[in-house]
mmCIF file of N, CA and C in Angstrom:
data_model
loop_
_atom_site.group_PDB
_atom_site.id
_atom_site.type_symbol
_atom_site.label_atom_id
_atom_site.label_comp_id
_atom_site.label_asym_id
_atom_site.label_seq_id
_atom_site.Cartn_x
_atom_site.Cartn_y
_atom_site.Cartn_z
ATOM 1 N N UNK A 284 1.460 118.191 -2.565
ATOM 2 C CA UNK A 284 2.243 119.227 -3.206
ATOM 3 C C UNK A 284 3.620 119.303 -2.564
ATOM 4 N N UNK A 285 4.542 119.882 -3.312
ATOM 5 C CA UNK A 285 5.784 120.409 -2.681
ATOM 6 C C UNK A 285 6.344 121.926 -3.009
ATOM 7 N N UNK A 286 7.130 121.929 -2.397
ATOM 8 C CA UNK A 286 8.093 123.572 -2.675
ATOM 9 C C UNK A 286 8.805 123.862 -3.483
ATOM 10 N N UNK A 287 8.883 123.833 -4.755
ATOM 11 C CA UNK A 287 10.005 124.612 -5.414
ATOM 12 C C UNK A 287 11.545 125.185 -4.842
ATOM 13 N N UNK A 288 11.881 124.770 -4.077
ATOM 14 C CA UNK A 288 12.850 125.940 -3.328
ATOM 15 C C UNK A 288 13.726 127.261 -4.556
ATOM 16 N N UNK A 289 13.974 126.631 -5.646
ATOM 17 C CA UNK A 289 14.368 128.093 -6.466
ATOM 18 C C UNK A 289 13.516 128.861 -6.837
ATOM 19 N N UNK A 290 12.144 128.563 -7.287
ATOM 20 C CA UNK A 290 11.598 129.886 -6.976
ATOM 21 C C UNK A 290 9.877 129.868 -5.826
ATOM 22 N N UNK A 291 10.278 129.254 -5.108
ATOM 23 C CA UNK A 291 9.033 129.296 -4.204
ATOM 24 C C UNK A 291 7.635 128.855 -4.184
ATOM 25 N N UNK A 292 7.780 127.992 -5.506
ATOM 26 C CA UNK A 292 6.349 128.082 -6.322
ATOM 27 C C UNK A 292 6.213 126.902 -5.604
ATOM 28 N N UNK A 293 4.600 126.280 -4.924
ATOM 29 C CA UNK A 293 3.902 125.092 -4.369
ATOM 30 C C UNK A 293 3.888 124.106 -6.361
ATOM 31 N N UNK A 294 4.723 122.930 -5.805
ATOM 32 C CA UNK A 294 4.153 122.289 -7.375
ATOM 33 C C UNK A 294 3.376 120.933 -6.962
ATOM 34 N N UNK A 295 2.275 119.944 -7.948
ATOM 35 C CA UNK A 295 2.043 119.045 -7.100
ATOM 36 C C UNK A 295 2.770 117.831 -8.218
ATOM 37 N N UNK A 296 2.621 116.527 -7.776
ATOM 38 C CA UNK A 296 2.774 115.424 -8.050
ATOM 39 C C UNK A 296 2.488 114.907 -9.060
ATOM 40 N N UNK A 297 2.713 115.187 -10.403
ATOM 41 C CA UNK A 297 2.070 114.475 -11.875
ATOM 42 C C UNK A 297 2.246 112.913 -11.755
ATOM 43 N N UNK A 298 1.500 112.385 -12.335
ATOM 44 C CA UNK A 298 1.008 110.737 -12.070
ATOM 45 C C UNK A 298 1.755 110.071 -13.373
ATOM 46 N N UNK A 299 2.366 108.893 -12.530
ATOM 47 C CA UNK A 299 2.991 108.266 -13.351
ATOM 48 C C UNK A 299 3.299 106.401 -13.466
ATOM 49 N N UNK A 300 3.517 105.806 -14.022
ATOM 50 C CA UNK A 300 3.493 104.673 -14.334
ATOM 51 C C UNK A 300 4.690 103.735 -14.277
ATOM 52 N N UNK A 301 4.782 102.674 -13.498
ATOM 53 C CA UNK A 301 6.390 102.088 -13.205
ATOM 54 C C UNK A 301 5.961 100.621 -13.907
ATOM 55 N N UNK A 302 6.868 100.537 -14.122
ATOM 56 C CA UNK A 302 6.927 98.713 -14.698
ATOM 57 C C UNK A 302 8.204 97.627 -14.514
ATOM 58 N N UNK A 303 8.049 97.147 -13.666
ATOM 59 C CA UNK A 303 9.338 95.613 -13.193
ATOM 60 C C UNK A 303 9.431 94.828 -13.717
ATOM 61 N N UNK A 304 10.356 94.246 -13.456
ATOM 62 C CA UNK A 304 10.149 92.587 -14.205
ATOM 63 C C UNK A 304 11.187 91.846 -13.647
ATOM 64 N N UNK A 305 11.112 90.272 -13.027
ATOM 65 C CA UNK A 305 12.239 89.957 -12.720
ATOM 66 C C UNK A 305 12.036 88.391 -13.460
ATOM 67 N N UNK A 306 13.140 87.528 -13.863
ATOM 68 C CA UNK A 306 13.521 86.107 -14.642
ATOM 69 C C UNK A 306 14.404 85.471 -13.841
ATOM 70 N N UNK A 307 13.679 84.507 -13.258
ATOM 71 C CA UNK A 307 14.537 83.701 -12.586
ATOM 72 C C UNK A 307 14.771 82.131 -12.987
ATOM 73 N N UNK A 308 15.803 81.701 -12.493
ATOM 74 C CA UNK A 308 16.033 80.081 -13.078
ATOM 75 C C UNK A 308 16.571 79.649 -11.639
ATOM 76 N N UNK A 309 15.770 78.913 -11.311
ATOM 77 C CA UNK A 309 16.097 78.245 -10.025
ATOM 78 C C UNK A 309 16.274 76.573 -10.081
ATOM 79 N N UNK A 310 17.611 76.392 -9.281
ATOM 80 C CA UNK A 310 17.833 75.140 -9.133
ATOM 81 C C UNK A 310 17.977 74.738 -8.004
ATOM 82 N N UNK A 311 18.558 73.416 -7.358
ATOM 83 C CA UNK A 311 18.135 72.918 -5.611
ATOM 84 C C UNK A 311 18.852 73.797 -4.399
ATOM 85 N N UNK A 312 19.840 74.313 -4.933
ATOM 86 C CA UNK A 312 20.907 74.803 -4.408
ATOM 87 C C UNK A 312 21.134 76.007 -4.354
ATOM 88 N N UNK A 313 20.905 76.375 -5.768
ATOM 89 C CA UNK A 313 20.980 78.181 -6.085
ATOM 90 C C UNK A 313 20.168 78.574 -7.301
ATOM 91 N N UNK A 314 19.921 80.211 -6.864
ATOM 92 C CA UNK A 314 19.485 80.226 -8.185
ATOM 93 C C UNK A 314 19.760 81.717 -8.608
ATOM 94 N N UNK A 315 19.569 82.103 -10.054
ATOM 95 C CA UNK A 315 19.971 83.134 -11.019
ATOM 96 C C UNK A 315 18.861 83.978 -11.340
ATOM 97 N N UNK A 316 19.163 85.172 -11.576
ATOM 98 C CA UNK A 316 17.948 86.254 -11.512
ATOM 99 C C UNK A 316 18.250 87.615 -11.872
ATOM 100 N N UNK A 317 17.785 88.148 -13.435
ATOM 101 C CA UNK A 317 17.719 89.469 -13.270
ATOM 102 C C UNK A 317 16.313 90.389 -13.368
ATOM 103 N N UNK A 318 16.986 91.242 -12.744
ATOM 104 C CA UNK A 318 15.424 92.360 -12.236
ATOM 105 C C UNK A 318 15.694 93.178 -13.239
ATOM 106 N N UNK A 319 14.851 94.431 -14.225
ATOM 107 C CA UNK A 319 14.600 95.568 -14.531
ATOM 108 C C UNK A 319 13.312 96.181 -14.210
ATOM 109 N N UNK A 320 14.421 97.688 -13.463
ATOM 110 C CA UNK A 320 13.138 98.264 -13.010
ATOM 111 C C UNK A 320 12.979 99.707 -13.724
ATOM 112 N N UNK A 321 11.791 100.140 -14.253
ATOM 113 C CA UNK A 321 11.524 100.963 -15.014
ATOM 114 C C UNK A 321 11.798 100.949 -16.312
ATOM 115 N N UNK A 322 11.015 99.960 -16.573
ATOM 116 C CA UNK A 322 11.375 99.640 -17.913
ATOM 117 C C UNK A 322 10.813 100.622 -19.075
ATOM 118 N N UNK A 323 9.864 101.548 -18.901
ATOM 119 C CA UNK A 323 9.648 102.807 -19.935
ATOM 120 C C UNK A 323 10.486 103.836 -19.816
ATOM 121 N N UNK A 324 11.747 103.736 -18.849
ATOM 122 C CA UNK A 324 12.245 104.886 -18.479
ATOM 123 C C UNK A 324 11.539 106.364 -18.179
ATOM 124 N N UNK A 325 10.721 106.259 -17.402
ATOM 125 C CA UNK A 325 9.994 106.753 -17.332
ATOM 126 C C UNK A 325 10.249 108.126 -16.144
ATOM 127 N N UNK A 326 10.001 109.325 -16.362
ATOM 128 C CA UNK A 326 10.830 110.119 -15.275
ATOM 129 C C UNK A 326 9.996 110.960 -14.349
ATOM 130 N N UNK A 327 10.443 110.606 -13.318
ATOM 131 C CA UNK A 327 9.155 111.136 -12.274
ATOM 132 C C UNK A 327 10.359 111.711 -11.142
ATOM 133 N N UNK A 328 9.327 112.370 -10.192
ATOM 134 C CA UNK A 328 9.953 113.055 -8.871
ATOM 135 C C UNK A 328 9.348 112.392 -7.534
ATOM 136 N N UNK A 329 9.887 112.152 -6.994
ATOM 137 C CA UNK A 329 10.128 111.545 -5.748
ATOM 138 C C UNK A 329 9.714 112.470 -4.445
ATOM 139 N N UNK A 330 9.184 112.589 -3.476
ATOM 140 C CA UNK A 330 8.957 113.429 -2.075
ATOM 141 C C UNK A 330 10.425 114.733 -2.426
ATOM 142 N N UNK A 331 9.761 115.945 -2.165
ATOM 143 C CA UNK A 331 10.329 117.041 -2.720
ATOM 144 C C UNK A 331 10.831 117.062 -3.889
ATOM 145 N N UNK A 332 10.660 116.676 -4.842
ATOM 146 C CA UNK A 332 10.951 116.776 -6.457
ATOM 147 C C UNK A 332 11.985 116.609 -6.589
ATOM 148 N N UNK A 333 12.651 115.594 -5.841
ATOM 149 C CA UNK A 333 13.928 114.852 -6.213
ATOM 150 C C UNK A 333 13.313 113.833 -7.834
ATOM 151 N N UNK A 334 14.357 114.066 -8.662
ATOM 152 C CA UNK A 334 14.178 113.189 -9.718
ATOM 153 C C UNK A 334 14.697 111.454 -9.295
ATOM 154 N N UNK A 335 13.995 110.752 -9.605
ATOM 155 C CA UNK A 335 14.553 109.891 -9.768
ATOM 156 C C UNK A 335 15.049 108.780 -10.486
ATOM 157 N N UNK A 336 15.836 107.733 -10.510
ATOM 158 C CA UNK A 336 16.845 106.699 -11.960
ATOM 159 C C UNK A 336 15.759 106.678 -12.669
ATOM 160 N N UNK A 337 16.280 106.421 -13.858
ATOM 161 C CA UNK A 337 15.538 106.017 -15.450
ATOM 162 C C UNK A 337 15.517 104.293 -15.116
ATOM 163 N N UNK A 338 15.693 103.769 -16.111
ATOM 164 C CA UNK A 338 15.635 101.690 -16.576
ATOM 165 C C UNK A 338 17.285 101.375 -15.587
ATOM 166 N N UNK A 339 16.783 100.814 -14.358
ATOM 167 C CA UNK A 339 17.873 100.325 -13.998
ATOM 168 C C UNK A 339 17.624 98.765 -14.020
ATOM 169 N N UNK A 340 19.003 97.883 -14.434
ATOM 170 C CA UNK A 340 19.079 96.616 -14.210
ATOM 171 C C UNK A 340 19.483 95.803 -13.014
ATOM 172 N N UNK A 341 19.448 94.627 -13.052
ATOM 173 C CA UNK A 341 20.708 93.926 -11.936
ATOM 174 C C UNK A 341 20.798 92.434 -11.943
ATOM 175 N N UNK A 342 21.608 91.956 -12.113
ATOM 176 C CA UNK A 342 21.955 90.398 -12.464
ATOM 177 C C UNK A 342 22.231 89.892 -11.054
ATOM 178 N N UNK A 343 21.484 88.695 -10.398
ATOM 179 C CA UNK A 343 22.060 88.302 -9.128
ATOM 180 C C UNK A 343 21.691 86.687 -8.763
ATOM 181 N N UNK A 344 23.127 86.176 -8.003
ATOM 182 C CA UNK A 344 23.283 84.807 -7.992
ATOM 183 C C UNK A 344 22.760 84.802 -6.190
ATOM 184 N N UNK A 345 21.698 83.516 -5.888
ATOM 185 C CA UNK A 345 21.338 83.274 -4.540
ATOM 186 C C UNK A 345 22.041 81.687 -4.911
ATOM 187 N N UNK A 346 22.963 81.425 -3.250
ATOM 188 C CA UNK A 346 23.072 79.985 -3.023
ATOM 189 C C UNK A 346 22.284 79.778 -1.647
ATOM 190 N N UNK A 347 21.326 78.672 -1.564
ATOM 191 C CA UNK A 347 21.031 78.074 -0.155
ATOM 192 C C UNK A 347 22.568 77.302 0.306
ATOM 193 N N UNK A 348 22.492 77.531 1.569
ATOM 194 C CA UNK A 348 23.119 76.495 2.233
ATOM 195 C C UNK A 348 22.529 75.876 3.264
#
């Protein structure tokens, strides 16, 4: 459970469902990759009922050297 702090009330934790996904294309040298995370946008609270992001993305290049 947590605290409400505006009005004092104990609330607890409703249950919820996350979903990832990441696509990668890898070659000898480097490779390409995007992640989405929360893909139902799905909206939940975090330790003290902080809300937290909806469907975030991210596109990202790895080189070995």
């Amino acid at each position: 459970t947590w605290t409400d702090f505006a009005t004092g009330a104990f609330k607890t934790y409703k249950p919820y469902l996350l979903c990832d996904t990441r696509i990668m294309w890898n070659r000898q040298a480097y490779s390409l990759y995007f992640d989405a995370n929360n893909l139902f946008n799905t909206q939940y609270a975090d330790f003290g009922g902080l809300i937290q992001a909806g469907l975030m993305a991210r596109i990202g290049f790895k080189i070995a050297l």
